[in-house]
């Protein structure tokens, strides 16, 4: 099993190195095929590890080498596959393998084809390090790795100013959050002298509540950055500047899921400080509705799907914050499949529309793209949480946890968000695939994606439909490690809640279909102040620009002109000029004339003698 662990972990790295060797060369198909094959091998190894953990209940552990040794502090570069890790590596490798295969067609005409696959595989490897590490320090290495790779991939088309700006925004905003996480890890080590999961979690009952509050809070700051929770959320939608397969990977299986994984992994800490957990749940509920309202009016194909990710992350944080960590991980898993499918379907539409993203310029694409349309419709049904699709099983569990725990306000917010989700999902479907053929002003004959791209999407479609039915097996496995918290709700009440949720969601879908079949909302609504506020993301980016970016830029210019140039540079230049001038003056002594040398030597002897006399006098 240890060999399988290493295979699952390092196969993406080998693929990254292989593609990187050809990075500067023109496109080579093999630079895409080999990393894709290696991802399939990693996926197969991960599935075998999942089966082993499920059937035996054992944890697979491996130590690669001793990493850091300082005094009494010893940490090995170690890995483990326990129930949480097994679920995560399967989600990561399944989605990543399909995205790799899909990308062979999507990036076929791109000059950076080879470089893209090197970055993409490195992204997967970093995420595997993050989820498979057996200690917080190893997790942090993977954490920073996905941050670097997101910078490389979001800004992949670096010749575009918008892409470079988005990459910088994502990288810098995550660095701010990562400082909090790093301080949390340092606090763990400061109090326990270890960062290994088993040792840290075993020591939680002995730690003071104040220290646990600080650790939980600081770790959550890191999770807020990676999972784009308010107020560190703006980078997620802007990250759509990267190639669409990157968006699928970031939103479904890698970067943004890391924050949820951290809370699930550190559940022992958060269970000891429920007040932090409740704050996490409240923030998650706010973000769920906050993002959904912005998706209602947005006309950018990829940004709508990005906001839906942000909203669904809010659901996951609500579950984790209320103590239902198993539900949070379950929704992470089911969400990954239909969200990756939505993004890849969006990529098909973009290719057909010559990279046009405005959904109001589309319409009527169903006839030309039936397969992509059907896949996106089914993925949207799963996102809306309709039975028997995967989203129903996981999302309804979160609503049940909120209602059963007496958190009726949170439940109400999530219920309304579910309605909004159904509406904006089918608003997108109607504007893109049905209605008037507006696409003809951009492209005369839109085409379907390559057959192998659609084939790569098919496993995601199947899992988006059936993944919810694996709930029993999933619970049997993760209950070895996670508390299976589910507040009691009477059967009649529970069925009533499910019927209410499904009824409202179906009504929202029907309203969206009816409204956009008949032309959508009036132009008066388009110019309404509420619409403008939502379109401009509640003016939060504008506030950040005026209150943070502009003052920081001005302060930096002042520091550069008044401190750096006039103080630091002036001091360095003065020292350099003084030394240079002293050298120029002393050069006259080196004439080679014997008489001059004797006079200077005599003068020096007298100076030394005088200093000796002064020092002897002072000593007395």
Coordinates of C-alpha atoms in Angstrom, one line a residue:
X1 CA 0.0 0.0 0.0
X2 CA 2.9 2.3 0.6
X3 CA 4.0 2.0 -3.0
X4 CA 0.4 2.9 -4.1
X5 CA 0.6 6.0 -1.8
X6 CA 3.8 7.1 -3.5
X7 CA 2.3 6.4 -6.9
X8 CA -0.8 8.5 -6.3
X9 CA 1.3 11.3 -4.9
X10 CA 4.3 11.5 -7.3
X11 CA 2.7 10.6 -10.6
X12 CA 1.5 14.2 -11.2
X13 CA 5.0 15.5 -10.3
X14 CA 6.6 13.2 -12.9
X15 CA 4.0 14.4 -15.5
X16 CA 4.8 18.1 -14.6
X17 CA 8.6 17.6 -15.0
X18 CA 8.1 15.7 -18.3
X19 CA 5.9 18.5 -19.8
X20 CA 8.3 21.1 -18.4
X21 CA 11.2 19.7 -20.3
X22 CA 9.4 20.7 -23.5
X23 CA 8.1 24.0 -22.0
X24 CA 10.0 26.3 -24.4
X25 CA 9.3 24.2 -27.5
X26 CA 6.4 24.4 -30.0
X27 CA 3.4 22.2 -29.1
X28 CA 4.1 18.5 -28.7
X29 CA 1.1 16.3 -28.2
X30 CA 3.1 14.0 -26.0
X31 CA 3.5 16.8 -23.5
X32 CA -0.2 16.6 -22.9
X33 CA -0.7 12.9 -23.3
X34 CA 2.0 11.7 -20.8
X35 CA 0.8 13.9 -17.9
X36 CA -2.8 12.8 -18.6
X37 CA -1.8 9.2 -18.5
X38 CA 0.1 9.7 -15.3
X39 CA -3.0 11.4 -13.8
X40 CA -5.1 8.3 -14.7
X41 CA -2.5 6.2 -13.0
X42 CA -2.6 8.4 -9.9
X43 CA -6.4 8.2 -10.0
X44 CA -6.3 4.4 -10.2
X45 CA -3.9 4.2 -7.2
X46 CA -6.2 6.6 -5.2
X47 CA -9.2 4.5 -5.9
X48 CA -7.4 1.3 -4.7
X49 CA -6.3 3.2 -1.6
X50 CA -9.9 4.3 -1.0
X51 CA -11.1 0.7 -1.3
X52 CA -8.4 -0.5 1.1
X53 CA -9.3 2.1 3.7
X54 CA -13.0 1.4 3.3
X55 CA -12.7 -2.4 3.7
X56 CA -10.1 -2.6 6.4
X57 CA -10.4 0.6 8.3
X58 CA -6.6 0.9 8.4
X59 CA -4.6 4.0 7.8
X60 CA -1.8 3.9 5.2
X61 CA 1.3 5.7 6.5
X62 CA 4.7 6.4 4.8
X63 CA 7.8 8.5 5.7
X64 CA 9.9 9.7 2.9
X65 CA 12.8 11.1 4.9
X66 CA 13.6 13.1 8.0
X67 CA 12.8 16.7 7.1
X68 CA 13.6 19.2 9.9
X69 CA 15.7 18.5 13.0
X70 CA 16.3 21.3 15.5
X71 CA 17.0 20.5 19.1
X72 CA 14.0 18.5 20.4
X73 CA 12.0 19.3 17.3
X74 CA 11.9 16.5 14.7
X75 CA 9.6 16.4 11.8
X76 CA 9.6 13.9 9.0
X77 CA 8.3 14.4 5.4
X78 CA 5.5 12.0 6.1
X79 CA 2.2 11.1 4.5
X80 CA -0.9 9.3 5.5
X81 CA -4.1 8.0 3.8
X82 CA -6.9 7.9 6.3
X83 CA -10.7 8.2 5.5
X84 CA -10.6 12.0 5.1
X85 CA -7.5 11.8 2.8
X86 CA -8.9 8.9 0.8
X87 CA -12.0 10.9 -0.1
X88 CA -10.0 13.9 -1.0
X89 CA -7.4 12.2 -3.2
X90 CA -10.1 10.4 -5.1
X91 CA -12.0 13.7 -5.8
X92 CA -8.7 15.5 -6.7
X93 CA -7.4 12.8 -9.1
X94 CA -10.7 12.0 -10.8
X95 CA -11.5 15.6 -11.6
X96 CA -7.9 16.4 -12.4
X97 CA -7.5 13.4 -14.8
X98 CA -10.7 14.4 -16.7
X99 CA -9.5 18.1 -16.8
X100 CA -6.1 17.0 -18.2
X101 CA -7.7 14.9 -21.0
X102 CA -10.2 17.7 -21.8
X103 CA -7.3 20.3 -21.9
X104 CA -5.6 18.4 -24.8
X105 CA -8.4 19.6 -27.0
X106 CA -9.1 22.9 -25.3
X107 CA -5.5 24.1 -25.5
X108 CA -4.6 22.5 -28.9
X109 CA -4.0 25.8 -30.6
X110 CA -2.2 27.5 -27.7
X111 CA 1.5 28.3 -28.1
X112 CA 2.0 27.5 -24.4
X113 CA 0.5 24.0 -24.7
X114 CA 3.5 22.2 -23.1
X115 CA 4.0 24.8 -20.4
X116 CA 0.3 24.6 -19.5
X117 CA 0.4 20.9 -18.8
X118 CA 3.5 21.3 -16.7
X119 CA 1.8 23.9 -14.5
X120 CA -1.5 21.9 -14.4
X121 CA 0.2 18.7 -13.2
X122 CA 2.3 20.7 -10.7
X123 CA -1.0 22.2 -9.4
X124 CA -2.4 18.7 -8.8
X125 CA 0.8 17.5 -7.1
X126 CA 0.7 20.5 -4.7
X127 CA -2.9 19.7 -3.8
X128 CA -1.9 16.0 -3.2
X129 CA 0.9 17.2 -0.8
X130 CA -1.6 19.3 1.0
X131 CA -4.2 16.6 1.6
X132 CA -1.8 13.6 2.1
X133 CA 0.6 15.2 4.6
X134 CA 0.5 13.9 8.1
X135 CA 1.4 17.2 9.8
X136 CA 0.5 20.9 9.6
X137 CA 3.9 22.0 8.2
X138 CA 3.6 19.6 5.2
X139 CA 0.1 20.8 4.7
X140 CA 1.5 24.4 4.6
X141 CA 4.0 23.4 1.9
X142 CA 1.2 22.1 -0.3
X143 CA -0.9 25.1 0.7
X144 CA 1.7 27.5 -0.6
X145 CA 2.3 25.2 -3.6
X146 CA -1.3 25.5 -4.8
X147 CA -1.0 29.3 -4.3
X148 CA 2.1 29.5 -6.6
X149 CA 0.5 27.3 -9.2
X150 CA -2.7 29.3 -9.2
X151 CA -0.6 32.4 -9.8
X152 CA 1.0 30.7 -12.8
X153 CA -2.2 29.4 -14.2
X154 CA -4.5 32.3 -13.6
X155 CA -1.9 34.5 -15.3
X156 CA -1.1 31.9 -17.9
X157 CA -1.8 34.4 -20.7
X158 CA 0.6 36.9 -19.1
X159 CA 0.6 39.1 -22.2
X160 CA -3.0 40.1 -21.2
X161 CA -2.9 42.9 -18.6
X162 CA -6.2 41.6 -17.0
X163 CA -4.7 38.1 -16.6
X164 CA -1.6 39.4 -14.9
X165 CA -3.6 41.6 -12.6
X166 CA -5.9 38.8 -11.6
X167 CA -3.0 36.5 -10.9
X168 CA -1.4 39.1 -8.7
X169 CA -4.7 39.7 -6.9
X170 CA -5.2 36.0 -6.1
X171 CA -1.6 35.6 -5.0
X172 CA -1.4 38.7 -2.8
X173 CA -4.8 38.2 -1.2
X174 CA -3.9 34.6 -0.3
X175 CA -0.5 35.7 1.1
X176 CA -2.3 38.0 3.5
X177 CA -4.5 35.1 4.7
X178 CA -1.6 32.6 4.7
X179 CA 0.1 34.8 7.3
X180 CA -2.7 34.1 9.7
X181 CA -2.5 30.4 9.0
X182 CA 1.3 30.4 9.5
X183 CA 0.9 32.2 12.9
X184 CA -1.7 29.5 13.8
X185 CA 0.8 26.7 13.0
X186 CA 3.5 28.6 15.0
X187 CA 1.2 28.8 17.9
X188 CA 0.5 25.1 17.8
X189 CA 4.3 24.4 17.8
X190 CA 4.9 27.0 20.5
X191 CA 2.4 25.3 22.9
X192 CA 2.9 21.6 22.0
X193 CA 6.4 21.3 20.5
X194 CA 4.9 19.3 17.5
X195 CA 2.9 19.8 14.4
X196 CA 2.0 16.2 13.7
X197 CA -1.7 15.7 13.4
X198 CA -2.1 12.7 15.8
X199 CA 0.0 14.4 18.5
X200 CA -1.7 17.8 18.2
X201 CA -5.2 16.5 18.2
X202 CA -4.4 14.2 21.2
X203 CA -3.2 17.2 23.1
X204 CA -6.3 19.4 22.5
X205 CA -8.1 18.5 25.8
X206 CA -5.0 19.7 27.7
X207 CA -4.8 23.1 26.0
X208 CA -6.4 26.2 27.4
X209 CA -9.5 27.6 25.7
X210 CA -7.9 30.9 25.0
X211 CA -5.0 29.3 23.1
X212 CA -7.5 27.1 21.2
X213 CA -9.5 30.1 20.2
X214 CA -6.4 31.8 18.8
X215 CA -5.3 28.7 16.9
X216 CA -8.8 28.1 15.5
X217 CA -9.2 31.7 14.5
X218 CA -5.8 32.0 12.9
X219 CA -6.2 28.7 10.9
X220 CA -9.6 29.9 9.7
X221 CA -8.1 33.1 8.4
X222 CA -6.0 30.9 6.1
X223 CA -9.1 29.0 5.1
X224 CA -10.9 32.2 4.4
X225 CA -8.2 33.2 1.8
X226 CA -8.0 29.9 0.0
X227 CA -11.8 29.4 0.0
X228 CA -12.5 33.0 -0.9
X229 CA -14.7 33.8 2.1
X230 CA -15.8 37.4 2.7
X231 CA -13.9 39.8 2.8
X232 CA -11.2 37.9 1.0
X233 CA -13.5 36.8 -1.8
X234 CA -12.9 39.2 -4.7
X235 CA -10.0 37.2 -6.3
X236 CA -12.2 34.2 -7.1
X237 CA -14.3 35.8 -9.8
X238 CA -11.4 37.7 -11.2
X239 CA -9.4 34.4 -11.5
X240 CA -11.7 33.5 -14.4
X241 CA -9.0 35.3 -16.6
X242 CA -7.2 32.0 -16.7
X243 CA -8.0 29.1 -19.2
X244 CA -11.3 27.5 -18.5
X245 CA -9.8 24.1 -17.5
X246 CA -7.9 25.9 -14.8
X247 CA -11.2 27.4 -13.5
X248 CA -12.6 23.8 -13.4
X249 CA -9.6 22.6 -11.4
X250 CA -9.5 25.5 -9.0
X251 CA -13.3 25.5 -8.3
X252 CA -13.9 21.7 -8.2
X253 CA -10.9 19.9 -6.8
X254 CA -7.9 22.0 -5.7
X255 CA -7.4 25.5 -4.4
X256 CA -10.8 26.6 -3.0
X257 CA -11.6 23.2 -1.4
X258 CA -8.4 23.5 0.7
X259 CA -10.1 25.8 3.2
X260 CA -12.9 23.3 3.8
X261 CA -10.5 20.5 4.0
X262 CA -8.5 22.3 6.7
X263 CA -11.5 22.8 8.9
X264 CA -12.5 19.1 8.5
X265 CA -8.9 17.9 9.2
X266 CA -8.7 20.2 12.3
X267 CA -12.2 19.3 13.5
X268 CA -10.8 18.3 17.0
X269 CA -9.7 21.9 17.5
X270 CA -12.9 23.5 16.3
X271 CA -15.1 21.1 18.3
X272 CA -13.3 22.4 21.5
X273 CA -14.2 26.0 20.7
X274 CA -17.8 25.9 19.3
X275 CA -18.1 29.7 19.4
X276 CA -15.5 29.9 16.6
X277 CA -17.5 27.2 14.7
X278 CA -20.7 29.2 15.0
X279 CA -18.9 32.2 13.6
X280 CA -17.7 30.1 10.7
X281 CA -21.3 28.9 10.1
X282 CA -22.7 32.5 10.2
X283 CA -20.1 33.7 7.8
X284 CA -20.7 30.8 5.5
X285 CA -24.5 31.5 5.4
X286 CA -23.8 35.1 4.6
X287 CA -21.4 34.2 1.8
X288 CA -23.8 31.7 0.4
X289 CA -26.5 34.3 -0.1
X290 CA -24.1 37.1 -0.9
X291 CA -22.5 35.2 -3.8
X292 CA -25.9 34.0 -5.1
X293 CA -27.3 37.5 -5.3
X294 CA -24.3 38.6 -7.5
X295 CA -24.8 35.6 -9.7
X296 CA -28.4 36.6 -10.4
X297 CA -27.5 39.5 -12.6
X298 CA -24.1 38.8 -13.9
X299 CA -23.8 38.2 -17.7
X300 CA -20.3 36.6 -17.7
X301 CA -20.6 32.9 -18.4
X302 CA -17.7 31.9 -16.2
X303 CA -18.2 34.4 -13.4
X304 CA -21.8 33.1 -12.8
X305 CA -20.4 29.6 -12.3
X306 CA -17.6 31.1 -10.1
X307 CA -20.2 32.9 -7.9
X308 CA -22.1 29.6 -7.6
X309 CA -18.8 28.0 -6.3
X310 CA -18.5 30.8 -3.7
X311 CA -22.1 30.2 -2.7
X312 CA -21.6 26.5 -2.3
X313 CA -18.5 27.0 -0.3
X314 CA -20.7 28.9 2.1
X315 CA -22.9 25.9 2.5
X316 CA -19.8 23.7 3.3
X317 CA -18.6 26.2 5.9
X318 CA -22.1 26.2 7.5
X319 CA -22.0 22.4 7.8
X320 CA -18.4 22.5 9.3
X321 CA -19.2 25.4 11.6
X322 CA -22.3 23.6 13.0
X323 CA -20.2 20.4 13.7
X324 CA -21.4 18.3 10.8
X325 CA -17.9 17.9 9.3
X326 CA -18.9 14.7 7.5
X327 CA -21.6 16.6 5.6
X328 CA -19.2 19.4 4.7
X329 CA -16.8 16.8 3.2
X330 CA -19.7 15.0 1.5
X331 CA -20.9 18.3 -0.2
X332 CA -17.3 19.1 -1.2
X333 CA -17.2 15.7 -2.9
X334 CA -20.5 15.9 -4.8
X335 CA -20.1 19.5 -5.7
X336 CA -16.7 18.8 -7.3
X337 CA -18.3 16.6 -10.0
X338 CA -21.1 18.9 -11.2
X339 CA -19.0 22.1 -10.8
X340 CA -16.2 20.7 -12.9
X341 CA -18.8 19.6 -15.5
X342 CA -20.3 23.1 -15.6
X343 CA -17.0 24.7 -16.2
X344 CA -15.9 22.3 -18.9
X345 CA -19.3 22.8 -20.6
X346 CA -18.7 26.5 -20.4
X347 CA -15.3 25.9 -22.1
X348 CA -17.2 24.2 -25.0
X349 CA -19.5 27.1 -25.3
X350 CA -16.6 29.6 -25.3
X351 CA -14.8 27.7 -28.1
X352 CA -17.9 27.6 -30.1
X353 CA -18.4 31.3 -29.6
X354 CA -14.8 32.4 -30.3
X355 CA -14.2 33.1 -26.6
X356 CA -17.3 35.3 -26.1
X357 CA -18.4 35.3 -22.5
X358 CA -21.5 37.5 -22.5
X359 CA -24.5 35.2 -22.2
X360 CA -26.8 37.9 -23.6
X361 CA -25.0 37.6 -26.9
X362 CA -25.6 33.8 -27.1
X363 CA -29.0 32.0 -27.2
X364 CA -30.2 29.2 -29.4
X365 CA -27.0 27.2 -29.1
X366 CA -28.9 24.0 -28.2
X367 CA -29.3 22.9 -31.8
X368 CA -25.6 23.1 -32.5
X369 CA -24.3 21.8 -29.2
X370 CA -26.9 19.3 -27.9
X371 CA -24.4 17.1 -26.0
X372 CA -22.8 20.0 -24.1
X373 CA -26.2 21.6 -23.5
X374 CA -27.6 18.4 -22.0
X375 CA -24.5 17.9 -19.8
X376 CA -24.8 21.5 -18.5
X377 CA -28.5 21.2 -17.9
X378 CA -28.0 18.0 -15.8
X379 CA -25.1 19.6 -14.0
X380 CA -27.4 22.6 -13.2
X381 CA -30.1 20.3 -11.9
X382 CA -27.5 18.7 -9.6
X383 CA -26.4 22.1 -8.5
X384 CA -30.0 23.1 -7.7
X385 CA -30.3 20.0 -5.5
X386 CA -33.0 18.1 -7.3
X387 CA -33.6 14.4 -6.5
X388 CA -31.9 12.0 -7.4
X389 CA -28.9 14.0 -8.4
X390 CA -25.8 14.2 -6.1
X391 CA -26.5 17.8 -5.0
X392 CA -29.8 16.8 -3.4
X393 CA -28.2 14.4 -1.0
X394 CA -25.5 16.7 0.3
X395 CA -27.2 20.1 0.2
X396 CA -30.4 18.9 1.9
X397 CA -28.2 17.4 4.7
X398 CA -26.8 20.8 5.4
X399 CA -30.3 22.3 5.6
X400 CA -31.3 19.4 7.9
X401 CA -28.3 20.1 10.2
X402 CA -29.2 23.8 10.4
X403 CA -32.9 23.2 11.0
X404 CA -32.4 20.3 13.4
X405 CA -29.9 22.2 15.5
X406 CA -32.3 25.1 16.0
X407 CA -30.4 27.5 13.8
X408 CA -33.6 28.6 12.0
X409 CA -32.1 31.9 10.7
X410 CA -29.2 30.0 9.1
X411 CA -31.7 27.5 7.7
X412 CA -33.8 30.3 6.2
X413 CA -30.8 32.0 4.6
X414 CA -29.7 28.7 3.0
X415 CA -33.2 27.9 1.8
X416 CA -33.5 31.2 0.1
X417 CA -30.0 30.7 -1.4
X418 CA -31.2 27.3 -2.7
X419 CA -34.0 29.1 -4.6
X420 CA -31.6 31.8 -5.9
X421 CA -29.2 29.0 -7.0
X422 CA -31.9 27.3 -9.0
X423 CA -32.9 30.5 -10.6
X424 CA -29.5 31.8 -11.8
X425 CA -28.5 28.3 -12.9
X426 CA -31.4 28.1 -15.3
X427 CA -31.2 31.8 -16.3
X428 CA -27.7 30.8 -17.6
X429 CA -29.1 27.7 -19.4
X430 CA -31.9 29.6 -21.0
X431 CA -29.8 32.6 -22.2
X432 CA -27.1 30.4 -23.6
X433 CA -28.9 27.5 -25.2
X434 CA -32.5 28.6 -25.8
X435 CA -34.4 31.6 -27.1
X436 CA -33.4 33.7 -30.1
X437 CA -30.3 32.8 -32.1
X438 CA -28.2 35.9 -31.0
X439 CA -25.0 34.0 -31.5
X440 CA -25.1 34.6 -35.3
X441 CA -23.8 38.1 -34.9
X442 CA -20.5 36.5 -33.6
X443 CA -20.2 33.1 -35.3
X444 CA -22.2 31.7 -38.1
X445 CA -21.7 28.0 -37.4
X446 CA -21.0 27.1 -33.8
X447 CA -19.6 23.6 -33.3
X448 CA -19.5 21.0 -30.7
X449 CA -16.3 20.1 -28.8
X450 CA -14.0 17.2 -29.8
X451 CA -15.4 13.8 -29.1
X452 CA -12.6 13.0 -26.5
X453 CA -13.4 16.3 -24.7
X454 CA -17.0 15.2 -24.3
X455 CA -15.8 11.7 -23.3
X456 CA -13.7 13.2 -20.6
X457 CA -16.8 15.0 -19.3
X458 CA -18.9 11.9 -19.2
X459 CA -17.5 10.4 -15.9
X460 CA -18.2 13.7 -14.2
X461 CA -21.7 13.6 -15.5
X462 CA -22.2 10.1 -14.2
X463 CA -20.8 11.0 -10.8
X464 CA -22.9 14.2 -10.7
X465 CA -26.0 11.9 -11.0
X466 CA -25.1 8.9 -8.8
X467 CA -22.5 10.2 -6.3
X468 CA -25.2 10.8 -3.7
X469 CA -26.1 7.1 -3.6
X470 CA -22.7 6.4 -2.1
X471 CA -23.7 8.2 1.1
X472 CA -24.0 5.0 3.2
X473 CA -20.5 3.7 2.2
X474 CA -19.1 7.1 2.7
X475 CA -20.5 7.4 6.2
X476 CA -19.3 4.0 7.1
X477 CA -15.8 5.0 6.2
X478 CA -15.5 8.5 7.6
X479 CA -17.2 7.7 10.9
X480 CA -13.9 6.1 11.9
X481 CA -12.5 9.6 12.1
X482 CA -15.2 12.1 12.0
X483 CA -18.2 12.5 14.4
X484 CA -21.4 11.7 12.5
X485 CA -23.3 14.6 14.0
X486 CA -26.9 14.9 12.7
X487 CA -29.5 16.5 15.0
X488 CA -32.7 14.6 15.3
X489 CA -35.6 15.7 13.2
X490 CA -38.9 13.9 13.2
X491 CA -39.6 12.0 10.0
X492 CA -42.8 13.9 9.2
X493 CA -41.0 17.2 9.7
X494 CA -38.0 16.0 7.7
X495 CA -40.1 15.0 4.7
X496 CA -42.0 18.3 5.0
X497 CA -38.7 20.2 4.9
X498 CA -37.5 18.2 1.9
X499 CA -40.8 18.7 0.1
X500 CA -40.7 22.5 0.9
X501 CA -37.1 22.8 -0.4
X502 CA -37.8 20.8 -3.6
X503 CA -41.0 22.7 -4.2
X504 CA -39.4 26.1 -3.9
X505 CA -36.4 25.0 -6.0
X506 CA -38.5 23.6 -8.8
X507 CA -40.7 26.7 -8.7
X508 CA -37.6 28.8 -9.1
X509 CA -36.4 26.8 -12.1
X510 CA -39.9 27.0 -13.7
X511 CA -39.9 30.8 -13.1
X512 CA -36.5 31.2 -14.7
X513 CA -37.5 29.1 -17.7
X514 CA -40.8 31.0 -18.1
X515 CA -39.2 34.4 -17.7
X516 CA -36.3 33.9 -20.1
X517 CA -38.3 32.0 -22.6
X518 CA -40.3 35.2 -22.9
X519 CA -37.5 37.7 -23.2
X520 CA -36.4 38.1 -19.6
X521 CA -36.8 41.1 -17.4
X522 CA -37.4 44.6 -18.7
X523 CA -34.8 47.2 -19.4
X524 CA -36.1 49.2 -16.5
X525 CA -34.9 46.5 -14.2
X526 CA -31.6 46.4 -15.9
X527 CA -31.1 50.1 -15.0
X528 CA -32.4 49.7 -11.4
X529 CA -30.1 50.7 -8.5
X530 CA -30.4 47.2 -7.0
X531 CA -29.3 45.6 -10.3
X532 CA -26.4 48.1 -10.6
X533 CA -25.3 47.3 -7.0
X534 CA -25.3 43.6 -7.6
X535 CA -23.6 43.9 -11.0
X536 CA -20.9 46.0 -9.3
X537 CA -20.4 43.3 -6.6
X538 CA -21.9 45.6 -3.9
X539 CA -19.1 48.1 -4.9
X540 CA -16.7 46.2 -2.7
X541 CA -13.9 46.1 -5.3
X542 CA -14.4 49.9 -5.7
X543 CA -14.2 50.3 -1.9
X544 CA -11.0 48.2 -1.8
X545 CA -9.6 50.3 -4.6
X546 CA -10.3 53.6 -3.0
X547 CA -9.6 52.6 0.7
X548 CA -6.7 50.2 0.3
X549 CA -5.1 50.2 -3.1
X550 CA -5.0 53.9 -3.8
X551 CA -3.7 54.9 -0.3
X552 CA -1.2 52.1 -0.3
X553 CA 0.1 53.2 -3.7
X554 CA 0.4 56.8 -2.6
X555 CA 2.2 55.7 0.6
X556 CA 4.5 53.5 -1.4
X557 CA 5.4 56.4 -3.7
X558 CA 6.1 58.6 -0.6
X559 CA 8.3 55.9 0.9
X560 CA 10.1 55.5 -2.4
X561 CA 10.7 59.2 -3.0
X562 CA 11.2 60.5 0.5
X563 CA 12.7 57.5 2.4
X564 CA 14.2 55.2 -0.1
X565 CA 15.7 57.8 -2.4
X566 CA 16.5 60.6 0.0
X567 CA 17.5 58.6 3.1
X568 CA 18.5 55.0 2.2
X569 CA 19.9 55.7 -1.3
X570 CA 21.5 58.9 -0.1
X571 CA 23.2 57.2 2.8
X572 CA 24.6 54.4 0.7
X573 CA 25.7 56.9 -2.0
X574 CA 27.4 59.1 0.7
X575 CA 29.4 56.1 2.1
X576 CA 30.4 55.0 -1.4
X577 CA 31.5 58.5 -2.3
X578 CA 33.4 58.9 1.0
X579 CA 35.3 55.7 0.5
X580 CA 36.0 56.6 -3.2
X581 CA 37.2 60.1 -2.3
X582 CA 39.4 58.8 0.6
X583 CA 40.9 56.3 -1.9
X584 CA 41.5 59.2 -4.3
X585 CA 43.2 61.3 -1.6
X586 CA 45.4 58.4 -0.3
X587 CA 46.5 57.5 -3.7
X588 CA 49.1 60.3 -3.5
X589 CA 50.9 58.4 -0.8
X590 CA 51.8 55.6 -3.1
X591 CA 54.4 57.4 -5.1
X592 CA 57.2 54.9 -4.8
X593 CA 59.6 57.7 -3.6
X594 CA 61.8 56.4 -0.7
X595 CA 62.0 59.8 1.0
X596 CA 58.3 60.2 0.9
X597 CA 57.8 56.7 2.4
X598 CA 60.3 57.4 5.2
X599 CA 58.5 60.6 6.1
X600 CA 55.1 58.9 6.2
X601 CA 56.5 56.0 8.2
X602 CA 58.0 58.4 10.8
X603 CA 54.7 60.3 10.9
X604 CA 52.8 57.1 11.5
X605 CA 55.2 56.0 14.2
X606 CA 54.7 59.3 16.1
X607 CA 50.9 58.9 15.8
X608 CA 51.1 55.4 17.3
X609 CA 53.4 56.5 20.0
X610 CA 51.1 59.4 20.9
X611 CA 48.1 57.1 21.1
X612 CA 50.1 54.7 23.4
X613 CA 51.0 57.6 25.7
X614 CA 47.4 58.8 25.9
X615 CA 46.1 55.3 26.6
X616 CA 48.7 54.6 29.3
X617 CA 47.7 57.9 30.9
X618 CA 44.0 57.1 30.8
X619 CA 44.7 53.7 32.3
X620 CA 46.4 55.3 35.3

